[in-house]
Structures are given as C-alpha cells and as structure tokens.
Coordinates of C-alpha atoms and ligand atoms in Angstrom, one line a residue:
Chain A
M1 CA 6.9 -46.2 134.5
R2 CA 9.7 -46.4 136.6
E3 CA 9.9 -48.9 139.4
F4 CA 8.7 -47.6 142.9
D5 CA 7.9 -49.1 145.9
Y6 CA 4.1 -49.5 147.0
Y7 CA 2.8 -48.9 150.5
R8 CA -0.8 -48.7 151.4
A9 CA -1.3 -46.4 154.5
G10 CA -4.0 -47.4 157.0
S11 CA -4.2 -44.5 158.7
V12 CA -3.5 -40.5 158.3
R13 CA -0.7 -40.9 161.1
D14 CA 0.9 -44.1 159.3
A15 CA 0.9 -42.3 156.0
A16 CA 2.1 -39.0 157.6
K17 CA 5.5 -40.8 158.8
R18 CA 6.0 -42.5 156.2
L19 CA 5.9 -39.9 154.2
A20 CA 8.2 -37.9 156.6
A21 CA 10.7 -40.6 156.7
S22 CA 11.3 -40.6 152.9
G23 CA 12.7 -37.7 150.9
N24 CA 11.2 -38.6 147.6
A25 CA 7.9 -40.7 148.7
M26 CA 4.2 -39.0 147.0
L27 CA 1.0 -39.8 148.0
L28 CA -1.5 -41.6 145.4
A29 CA -5.1 -41.0 145.8
G30 CA -7.5 -41.5 142.7
G31 CA -4.2 -41.8 140.8
M32 CA -5.9 -39.5 137.7
T33 CA -3.3 -37.3 137.8
L34 CA -0.4 -38.9 139.2
L35 CA -0.4 -41.9 137.7
P36 CA -0.6 -40.1 133.7
A37 CA 2.5 -38.0 135.1
L38 CA 4.5 -40.9 136.0
K39 CA 3.8 -42.7 132.3
M40 CA 5.2 -39.4 131.2
R41 CA 7.9 -39.6 133.7
L42 CA 7.0 -36.2 135.0
N43 CA 7.6 -37.5 138.8
E44 CA 9.9 -40.3 139.6
P45 CA 9.0 -41.2 143.1
S46 CA 11.0 -44.1 145.4
E47 CA 7.5 -44.5 146.7
L48 CA 3.6 -44.1 146.3
I49 CA 1.9 -44.1 150.0
D50 CA -1.9 -45.1 149.0
L51 CA -4.2 -43.1 150.7
G52 CA -7.2 -45.3 149.5
G53 CA -7.4 -47.6 152.7
I54 CA -7.5 -45.3 154.9
D55 CA -11.4 -44.7 156.0
E56 CA -11.0 -41.6 158.5
L57 CA -10.2 -39.7 154.9
K58 CA -13.4 -40.4 153.1
G59 CA -16.9 -39.2 153.7
V60 CA -19.1 -35.7 153.7
K61 CA -20.6 -34.3 156.9
L62 CA -22.2 -31.3 157.5
S63 CA -22.2 -28.8 161.0
R64 CA -23.2 -25.7 161.4
K65 CA -19.8 -24.2 160.0
G66 CA -20.4 -26.3 156.8
A67 CA -19.3 -29.0 154.9
H68 CA -16.3 -31.3 155.7
I69 CA -15.5 -33.5 152.8
G70 CA -12.6 -36.0 153.7
A71 CA -9.7 -35.7 151.1
T72 CA -10.1 -38.9 149.3
T73 CA -14.0 -39.0 148.9
T74 CA -14.5 -39.7 145.2
H75 CA -16.2 -36.6 142.9
V76 CA -19.0 -39.7 142.3
E77 CA -19.5 -39.4 145.9
V78 CA -19.6 -35.8 146.5
A79 CA -22.2 -35.5 143.2
G80 CA -24.5 -38.4 144.9
N81 CA -24.6 -37.0 148.5
V82 CA -27.9 -35.7 148.7
E83 CA -27.6 -33.7 152.1
L84 CA -24.8 -31.9 150.7
R85 CA -26.5 -31.2 147.3
A86 CA -29.4 -29.7 149.6
A87 CA -27.2 -27.6 151.6
I88 CA -24.7 -26.2 149.1
P89 CA -25.5 -27.4 145.6
V90 CA -22.8 -25.3 143.9
I91 CA -20.2 -27.9 145.1
S92 CA -22.0 -31.1 143.7
Q93 CA -22.4 -29.5 140.4
A94 CA -18.9 -29.1 140.2
A95 CA -18.2 -32.8 141.4
E96 CA -20.3 -34.1 138.9
S97 CA -19.0 -31.6 135.9
I98 CA -15.5 -32.9 136.2
G99 CA -14.2 -35.5 133.3
D100 CA -16.3 -38.4 132.5
P101 CA -17.8 -41.2 134.8
Q102 CA -14.7 -43.5 135.3
V103 CA -12.7 -40.2 136.1
R104 CA -15.3 -39.6 139.0
N105 CA -15.1 -42.7 140.2
R106 CA -11.4 -42.6 140.9
G107 CA -10.5 -38.9 141.4
T108 CA -10.5 -37.5 144.7
L109 CA -11.1 -34.0 146.2
G110 CA -7.8 -34.3 148.1
G111 CA -6.1 -35.3 144.9
S112 CA -7.6 -32.3 142.9
V113 CA -6.9 -29.5 145.4
A114 CA -3.4 -30.7 146.1
N115 CA -2.8 -30.6 142.3
N116 CA -3.8 -27.1 141.3
D117 CA -4.3 -27.8 137.8
P118 CA -4.9 -24.2 136.5
A119 CA -8.0 -25.5 134.7
A120 CA -9.4 -28.0 137.5
D121 CA -13.1 -27.3 139.0
Y122 CA -12.2 -28.1 142.4
P123 CA -9.8 -24.9 143.2
A124 CA -12.5 -22.6 141.7
V125 CA -15.5 -23.8 144.5
A126 CA -12.9 -23.7 146.9
L127 CA -11.7 -20.4 146.8
G128 CA -15.0 -19.1 145.5
L129 CA -16.7 -20.3 148.8
G130 CA -13.5 -19.3 151.1
A131 CA -13.0 -22.4 152.0
T132 CA -10.3 -24.4 154.5
I133 CA -7.7 -26.7 153.7
I134 CA -7.0 -28.9 156.8
T135 CA -4.1 -30.8 156.5
N136 CA -2.3 -33.0 158.8
K137 CA -0.5 -30.3 160.5
R138 CA -2.7 -27.0 160.0
K139 CA -5.5 -24.9 158.6
I140 CA -5.0 -23.1 155.6
S141 CA -7.5 -20.5 153.8
A142 CA -8.2 -20.9 150.3
D143 CA -6.9 -17.9 149.6
S144 CA -3.4 -18.7 150.7
F145 CA -3.5 -22.2 149.8
F146 CA -3.4 -22.1 146.0
V147 CA -0.4 -20.2 145.5
G148 CA 0.5 -20.5 141.6
L149 CA 0.6 -23.1 138.6
F150 CA 0.6 -26.3 140.1
E151 CA 1.7 -25.1 143.1
T152 CA 0.3 -24.6 146.6
A153 CA 1.0 -23.7 150.4
L154 CA 1.5 -27.2 151.2
G155 CA 4.9 -28.2 152.6
T156 CA 6.7 -30.9 152.9
G157 CA 5.6 -34.1 154.6
E158 CA 1.9 -32.5 154.9
M159 CA -1.1 -33.7 153.2
V160 CA -4.3 -32.5 153.2
T161 CA -6.9 -34.5 155.1
E162 CA -10.3 -32.5 154.6
V163 CA -11.6 -29.4 153.3
L164 CA -14.2 -27.6 155.1
F165 CA -16.7 -25.2 152.9
P166 CA -18.7 -22.7 154.4
L167 CA -22.6 -22.5 153.7
P168 CA -22.8 -19.3 151.2
Q169 CA -26.3 -17.2 150.9
R170 CA -26.4 -18.4 147.4
A171 CA -23.4 -19.4 144.9
G172 CA -23.0 -20.9 141.6
Y173 CA -20.2 -22.7 139.2
A174 CA -20.4 -21.9 135.3
K175 CA -17.7 -23.7 133.2
F176 CA -17.1 -23.4 129.4
P177 CA -15.5 -26.9 129.6
N178 CA -12.8 -27.9 127.0
P179 CA -14.4 -30.2 124.6
A180 CA -12.0 -33.1 125.0
T181 CA -11.5 -33.4 128.6
R182 CA -14.1 -31.3 130.4
Y183 CA -11.2 -29.4 132.5
A184 CA -12.3 -26.0 132.6
L185 CA -11.7 -23.6 129.2
V186 CA -12.8 -21.3 131.9
G187 CA -15.1 -21.5 135.4
V188 CA -16.0 -19.3 137.7
C189 CA -17.7 -19.4 140.6
V190 CA -19.4 -17.1 142.7
A191 CA -20.8 -17.1 146.5
Q192 CA -22.7 -14.5 148.4
F193 CA -22.3 -14.6 152.2
K194 CA -23.5 -12.1 155.2
S195 CA -20.0 -10.2 154.7
G196 CA -19.5 -10.0 151.1
V197 CA -19.2 -11.5 147.4
R198 CA -16.7 -13.8 146.3
V199 CA -15.6 -14.6 142.3
A200 CA -13.0 -17.2 141.8
V201 CA -11.8 -17.7 138.6
T202 CA -10.2 -21.1 136.9
G203 CA -9.1 -22.0 133.7
A204 CA -8.2 -18.5 132.7
G205 CA -4.5 -17.8 134.5
P206 CA -1.8 -20.0 135.8
S207 CA -4.1 -20.8 139.4
V208 CA -7.3 -19.9 140.3
Y209 CA -7.7 -16.5 141.2
R210 CA -10.5 -14.0 142.4
L211 CA -11.7 -10.9 140.7
E212 CA -12.3 -7.9 142.7
D213 CA -13.8 -5.4 140.5
F214 CA -16.9 -8.2 140.0
E215 CA -17.1 -9.0 143.7
E216 CA -17.5 -5.1 144.2
A217 CA -20.0 -5.0 141.2
L218 CA -21.7 -7.9 142.9
E219 CA -21.8 -6.8 146.6
G220 CA -23.8 -3.6 145.5
D221 CA -26.3 -5.4 143.5
F222 CA -26.4 -9.3 143.1
S223 CA -27.3 -9.6 139.2
S224 CA -26.2 -10.3 136.3
D225 CA -26.8 -6.9 134.9
A226 CA -24.4 -5.5 137.9
L227 CA -21.6 -7.0 136.0
D228 CA -22.7 -4.7 132.8
G229 CA -19.8 -2.3 131.9
L230 CA -16.9 -4.3 133.5
S231 CA -14.3 -5.8 131.2
V232 CA -11.8 -8.2 131.8
S233 CA -8.4 -7.5 130.6
A234 CA -6.8 -10.3 128.6
A235 CA -3.1 -9.7 129.6
N236 CA -1.6 -12.5 132.0
L237 CA -4.3 -14.7 130.6
N238 CA -3.7 -18.2 129.1
D239 CA -3.0 -18.2 125.9
D240 CA -2.9 -21.9 123.9
M241 CA -4.3 -23.8 121.3
H242 CA -7.1 -24.5 123.1
A243 CA -8.5 -20.7 123.5
S244 CA -6.8 -17.1 123.2
A245 CA -6.2 -15.1 125.9
E246 CA -8.9 -12.6 124.3
Y247 CA -11.6 -15.6 124.3
R248 CA -10.7 -16.5 128.0
A249 CA -11.0 -13.1 128.9
H250 CA -14.5 -12.8 127.3
L251 CA -15.5 -16.5 128.7
V252 CA -15.0 -15.0 132.3
G253 CA -17.7 -12.1 131.9
V254 CA -20.2 -14.7 130.1
M255 CA -19.5 -17.6 133.2
A256 CA -19.9 -14.9 135.7
R257 CA -22.9 -14.3 133.9
R258 CA -24.3 -17.3 134.1
A259 CA -22.7 -18.6 137.5
V260 CA -24.8 -15.2 139.3
A261 CA -27.6 -16.6 137.4
M262 CA -27.2 -20.0 138.7
A263 CA -27.1 -18.8 142.0
L264 CA -30.2 -16.7 141.6
D265 CA -32.1 -19.9 140.3
Chain B
M1 CA 9.2 -54.5 144.4
D2 CA 6.5 -57.4 143.9
V3 CA 3.2 -56.8 145.5
Q4 CA 0.9 -59.9 146.5
V5 CA -2.7 -59.4 145.8
S6 CA -5.7 -61.4 146.4
F7 CA -8.9 -60.1 144.7
T8 CA -12.0 -61.6 143.1
L9 CA -12.1 -61.6 139.2
N10 CA -15.2 -62.1 137.4
G11 CA -16.4 -63.9 140.2
K12 CA -13.9 -66.5 141.0
M13 CA -11.2 -65.4 143.9
V14 CA -7.3 -65.6 142.7
S15 CA -4.0 -64.2 143.9
A16 CA -0.6 -63.0 142.0
A17 CA 2.3 -61.2 142.6
A18 CA 2.7 -58.4 140.8
G19 CA 5.3 -55.3 139.8
S20 CA 4.5 -52.5 142.1
A21 CA 4.2 -50.2 139.1
T22 CA 2.5 -52.9 137.2
L23 CA -0.8 -51.6 135.7
L24 CA -4.2 -53.1 136.4
V25 CA -4.9 -53.6 132.5
D26 CA -1.2 -55.7 131.9
L27 CA -2.2 -57.5 134.8
L28 CA -5.5 -58.8 133.6
R29 CA -4.3 -58.8 130.2
N30 CA -0.2 -60.9 130.5
R31 CA -1.0 -62.9 134.0
F32 CA -4.7 -63.4 133.3
G33 CA -5.2 -63.7 129.8
L34 CA -8.1 -61.8 129.7
T35 CA -7.6 -59.7 126.5
G36 CA -10.7 -58.5 126.0
T37 CA -9.9 -55.4 127.8
H38 CA -8.0 -53.3 125.4
V39 CA -5.2 -50.3 125.7
G40 CA -6.1 -47.7 123.2
C41 CA -4.7 -44.7 124.7
D42 CA -2.6 -45.7 128.0
T43 CA -3.5 -42.0 128.9
S44 CA -6.9 -42.0 130.7
Q45 CA -8.8 -40.8 127.8
C46 CA -10.2 -43.5 125.8
G47 CA -12.2 -45.9 128.2
A48 CA -11.1 -48.9 125.6
C49 CA -9.6 -50.3 129.2
V50 CA -12.7 -49.8 131.2
V51 CA -13.6 -52.6 133.6
H52 CA -15.5 -52.7 137.1
V53 CA -13.8 -52.3 140.5
D54 CA -16.2 -53.0 143.4
G55 CA -19.1 -52.6 140.9
A56 CA -17.9 -49.1 139.7
S57 CA -16.2 -48.3 135.8
V58 CA -12.7 -47.8 136.0
K59 CA -9.8 -47.1 133.8
S60 CA -7.9 -50.3 133.9
C61 CA -4.7 -48.3 132.7
T62 CA -5.0 -45.5 135.6
M63 CA -4.9 -48.2 138.3
L64 CA -2.2 -50.0 139.8
A65 CA -2.8 -53.9 140.3
A66 CA -1.2 -53.5 144.0
Q67 CA -4.7 -51.1 144.5
I68 CA -7.0 -54.3 143.7
D69 CA -6.1 -56.5 146.7
G70 CA -9.2 -57.4 148.3
C71 CA -11.6 -56.0 145.4
A72 CA -14.0 -57.9 143.1
V73 CA -12.6 -56.6 139.2
D74 CA -15.2 -57.8 136.8
T75 CA -14.0 -57.9 133.0
I76 CA -16.0 -58.1 129.6
E77 CA -15.1 -62.0 129.6
G78 CA -17.5 -62.4 132.9
L79 CA -20.5 -60.3 131.3
S80 CA -22.4 -63.4 129.3
G81 CA -23.2 -66.2 131.6
N82 CA -24.2 -69.5 130.3
G83 CA -23.1 -69.2 126.9
E84 CA -25.5 -66.2 126.3
L85 CA -24.9 -62.9 125.6
H86 CA -25.6 -60.1 128.2
P87 CA -28.2 -57.8 126.8
L88 CA -25.8 -55.0 126.4
Q89 CA -23.6 -57.3 123.5
Q90 CA -26.7 -58.5 122.3
A91 CA -27.9 -55.1 121.2
F92 CA -24.7 -54.0 119.9
H93 CA -25.3 -57.2 117.8
E94 CA -28.6 -56.4 116.7
H95 CA -28.0 -52.6 116.5
H96 CA -24.6 -52.8 114.4
A97 CA -22.9 -50.6 117.2
L98 CA -19.2 -51.5 116.5
Q99 CA -16.9 -51.9 113.3
C100 CA -13.7 -52.7 114.1
G101 CA -15.0 -53.5 117.8
F102 CA -12.0 -52.3 119.5
C103 CA -13.7 -49.7 121.6
T104 CA -16.4 -52.2 122.3
P105 CA -15.4 -54.2 125.7
G106 CA -14.9 -50.6 127.3
M107 CA -17.9 -49.1 125.7
I108 CA -19.7 -52.3 127.2
M109 CA -18.2 -52.1 130.7
S110 CA -19.0 -48.4 130.8
A111 CA -22.7 -48.8 129.7
A112 CA -23.3 -51.4 132.0
D113 CA -22.2 -49.2 134.8
L114 CA -24.7 -46.5 133.6
L115 CA -27.7 -48.9 133.4
K116 CA -27.0 -50.0 136.7
R117 CA -27.7 -46.6 137.9
N118 CA -29.8 -45.6 135.8
P119 CA -31.8 -48.0 134.0
R120 CA -34.0 -45.8 131.7
P121 CA -31.3 -43.4 130.3
S122 CA -32.4 -40.8 127.9
E123 CA -30.6 -40.7 124.9
L124 CA -28.7 -37.2 126.1
E125 CA -27.6 -39.4 129.5
V126 CA -26.5 -42.1 127.3
R127 CA -24.3 -39.6 125.2
D128 CA -23.3 -37.6 128.5
W129 CA -22.2 -40.9 130.5
L130 CA -19.6 -42.1 127.5
E131 CA -17.7 -38.9 127.4
G132 CA -15.0 -41.2 128.5
N133 CA -15.1 -43.4 125.5
M134 CA -13.7 -42.7 122.3
C135 CA -15.0 -44.8 119.2
R136 CA -13.2 -44.2 115.6
C137 CA -15.3 -45.4 113.5
T138 CA -18.8 -46.0 114.1
G139 CA -20.0 -42.0 115.0
Y140 CA -21.5 -43.3 118.2
H141 CA -25.0 -43.0 117.1
N142 CA -25.7 -47.2 116.8
I143 CA -23.8 -47.1 120.0
V144 CA -26.4 -45.1 121.7
K145 CA -29.2 -47.1 120.3
A146 CA -27.9 -50.0 121.3
V147 CA -27.7 -48.7 125.0
R148 CA -30.9 -47.7 124.8
A149 CA -32.3 -50.8 123.4
A150 CA -30.4 -52.9 126.2
A151 CA -32.4 -50.6 128.6
G152 CA -35.9 -51.3 126.6
V153 CA -36.6 -47.9 126.3
M154 CA -35.9 -47.4 122.5
G155 CA -39.0 -45.8 120.9
E156 CA -39.7 -43.8 124.2
E157 CA -39.3 -39.6 124.2
G158 CA -35.9 -38.9 123.3
S159 CA -34.7 -41.7 121.5
Ligands
LIG301 C1 -9.6 -37.7 131.4 C2 -9.4 -36.8 132.3 C3 -10.2 -35.5 132.3 C4 -10.3 -34.9 133.8 N1 -11.1 -34.0 133.4 C5 -11.3 -32.8 134.8 C6 -12.3 -31.9 135.1 O1 -12.9 -31.8 134.1 N2 -12.2 -31.1 135.8 C7 -10.9 -31.0 136.8 O2 -11.5 -30.8 137.8 N3 -10.1 -32.4 136.9 C8 -10.4 -33.1 136.0 N4 -9.4 -34.5 136.0 C9 -8.5 -34.7 137.0 C10 -9.1 -35.3 138.0 O3 -10.2 -34.5 138.7 C11 -8.2 -35.7 139.1 O4 -8.9 -36.8 140.2 C12 -7.4 -34.9 139.7 O5 -6.6 -33.6 138.8 C13 -6.6 -35.3 140.7 O6 -7.3 -36.1 141.8 P1 -6.9 -38.0 142.2 O7 -7.8 -38.0 143.3 O8 -6.9 -38.6 141.1 O9 -4.9 -37.6 142.7 P2 -3.8 -38.1 142.2 O10 -3.7 -38.7 140.6 O11 -3.9 -39.3 142.9 O12 -2.8 -36.9 143.3 C14 -2.5 -36.0 142.6 C15 -1.2 -35.3 142.9 O13 -1.8 -34.7 144.2 C16 -1.0 -35.3 145.3 N5 -2.1 -35.9 146.4 C17 -3.2 -36.5 146.6 N6 -4.1 -36.9 147.6 C18 -3.6 -35.8 148.4 C19 -3.6 -35.8 149.7 N7 -4.5 -35.6 150.2 N8 -2.8 -34.3 150.1 C20 -2.0 -34.1 149.5 N9 -1.5 -34.3 148.5 C21 -2.3 -35.4 147.7 C22 -0.4 -36.4 144.7 O14 0.4 -37.0 145.4 C23 -0.1 -36.0 143.3 O15 0.9 -35.1 143.4 C24 -9.4 -35.1 134.6 C25 -8.3 -36.5 134.6 C26 -8.5 -37.1 133.3 C27 -7.6 -38.3 133.4
LIG302 S1 -6.5 -47.5 127.8 FE1 -7.0 -46.6 129.3 S2 -8.3 -44.9 128.8 FE2 -7.3 -45.3 126.8
LIG303 S1 -15.8 -49.8 116.4 FE1 -13.6 -49.2 115.8 S2 -13.2 -47.8 117.6 FE2 -15.2 -48.2 118.0

C-alpha cells in the first residue's frame, strides 16, 4: 500500500469537515473492500478518515416508519438483531448471507451501499424495499441512489449516515451465491407493500436494477405462478468467467420465484 | 505518518508506533514477533491471518494497525495457558486436522469464535462458519471433526 495519513473521526460533523477539507481523503468503514483496493492501488487517497469510532453511526432502531440502521452497523450486528429479524426478516437474511464470519464481523451497511458492487446483497434489499439513504446532507431514495457500476448519487464530501428501510407487508431475498466469495451471482429481492410490489436484482447487471414486468405480474397475483411465462432477456447482463449472460438471465427467474416463496413462507 | 497505538495483546497492555498504512498482521508478526498469525493470500480470502479483536474473529491482513488503538487483540499464541493445549488445539492434534499446518492458527481462531457463539454446532454449522478459512491439504473433513470434538458433540446427530 502507498502511504496515507490516518485520522479517527470523533463525530459525523468531524468526519464531514475533514472530508470537505481534503480533496483526496477517503472514508474507512469496515475496510473489507477499501483495504484490498488500496493494496491493489486502485485508489491512492492522501488520508483515510476512520468512521469506526463514531457511536452515532452505529445501531438498529425500529420506528413506525421502519428500520433505521446506522451506516457503520456491521453485517453481524444486523443479522443478530432480534427485533429487526421479527420486523423485517429479509434484511437479516441478506446480512447473514454475506461473505464469511470475519467479513460480517467488520463489513458495514454504509460501506456496502456506498461501494455499490454489482454483486453485493444490501443494494438489492435497499432497492427492493425502496429504502431511503440518509447522508450528512440529504435524503436519497434508493431508486436514485444506485446509479451504475460502483457508482452512487453521493457527491464529494458526502457520507452515508443511515439507511431507512420501510416495513413491507412481506418480502423475500434469494441469492445464488458465487461459491468462492458468496457474492451474488444473481440475487433477487421481492417486496410487497400496500402501494405495490417491488422486485430488485443484483449480480446480473452492471448495477442493481428493478424488474418492472415481474412487479406488474406480482401485483396482480403475489405467487410464483404469476411469473410463469415471463422470460428475462440476456441482453446487457454480465457475462464473465463465473457465469454466462444466458445463465444469469435464467437465474433471475429462479431466484425471483424463490424470493416470492420466501415472502409467502 | 506514524500512529501511536496502545492495546491489550493476549492479556497484556502494550504500545507501539506503527506506520499508518501498516496492517495489523504485520504489526503482530514484525513488531511483536507473534509469527503464529500467518499471511496466506493478503487479499482477505484465506483466513490464515484470523485473530480476535474485542472477542470477534477478524482477518488481520484487512485491518490497519492504527485501527486497534484501545482494543483487545488475541492471537493463537495466547490461546493455551499454563503449558496446556486449548481443547481446540488438542482436538486438532488428536483428529489429524492439519498437514502442513499453515492454515491451522487461523482455523483454530475462527473455530474458537464459533464455539463462543454456538457451543454445540452441527457439522453443517461448522462447515458454514469456516467459509472464510481455506485449507489446501486436509480436505476439511478432519478439521470439522476436530471442531466438533472440541465442542464435545462428536457422535451426536449430524456428525
Ligand atoms: C472475502 C469477502 C467476501 C465478501 N462477500 C460479500 C458478499 O457475499 N456479499 C456482499 O454484499 N458483500 C460481500 N463482501 C463485501 C463486504 O460486504 C463489505 O463489507 C462491503 O463491500 C464494504 O463495506 P465496508 O464497511 O467494509 O466498507 P469499506 O471497505 O471501508 O469502504 C468501501 C467504500 O465505501 C466508502 N464508504 C464507507 N463507508 C461510507 C459511508 N458511511 N459513506 C460514504 N462512503 C462510505 C469507502 O470510502 C470505500 O470507498 C465481501 C468482502 C470480502 C472481503
Ligand atoms: S492472509 Fe488474510 S485472509 Fe488470507
Ligand atoms: S494443513 Fe496445509 S493448508 Fe491446511
């Protein structure tokens, strides 16, 4: 790794001020993505601002609006929160499916959504549930937050402080894990609300996206049978050594059916 | 830039100056001579570098030394006490759960975290937990047996 300065922020304000002051600083949360990237010199920040010491960024709170999860809450803390599992089990299930125990002990919700890896799990759940990403500056709907490959709506000097997941009537998340990393080869989150059904897909395209024809079919009839006859085009889907675009297209249909079954279970 | 860190290492308070880009594993091996913690991949995949930070297993190749200021770090060297092997170490020995031994410290530190959270794991739970620990020699079977033996659940359902 190239040298960089290290700064442990004491509060969100402190971190934001520091980030604004330096053109080339980066935020460090769990480090599960950033530190490997620094080793490969994909990034060369002048300074890392460690969010690990900021208590106000940690924790899970439930309210009438849904689940408020602080940006530096780790995957293991999310998976282990009993009230959250009772209220919105799909979030807990996604969190416990991430990587391995050591990754879950360090990796955070904020780091995962900010990174927007095309195969990450949380972006699918955030988009599927129609979450709101709260930053030090504004509130951004998941629909506008996840912009493209490793790209989000976050501007310079902006950091995620919390994600608010609304309460669905029911929801499910099914993924076909890459056997080497457990990232999603394809993962589908299906959620039913009074206002309609949302279906979000990760792993298949350059960034998480919604599947509108599946949403319409499920709005008419929330059952896996409703998806019979719908096919997924392989055009523009990821095609790499892990899976062909055609196979991913097939998996989208399979995972969507499983997610519906989980929601109904 | 150097960062001053004070932390508890295997039960003793220590301090050191570390470069801000120094990894925890390098601090442990190079500054404290604790070479039981291995570097297998240096890419967060293999688990040879697993240690405990504040009681939770982590990959020490994917943490900065600067991040452990004020924490408690436990390594494989701190596991046995009074010259007696830890039950996991004893079980790995008895069940031939290692060949070259390179993965063993990480396997044992990871398994120790599992047994703290789940003292009676099924075979499936052990296999699932060890997802982040790779072994190129044993084929895992004896490792799983050893972890369950240490937990005292050998011979129960699922073994
Ligand atoms: C072996 C392995 C397996 C994995 N498997 C999976 C998997 O199966 N599914 C999955 O989804 N993920 C997986 N991951 C990734 C893991 O979930 C990481 O936790 C996640 O990608 C990044 O979170 P982090 O807290 O470690 O962030 P960091 O690595 O600290 O940061 C990642 C990026 O986000 C930025 N950032 C961090 N926090 C904030 C914030 N609050 N506001 C704005 N920007 C921020 C950083 O500057 C950096 O650019 C895996 C990782 C590894 C190493
Ligand atoms: S050396 Fe740390 S995970 Fe391989
Ligand atoms: S015993 Fe050789 S790698 Fe596990």
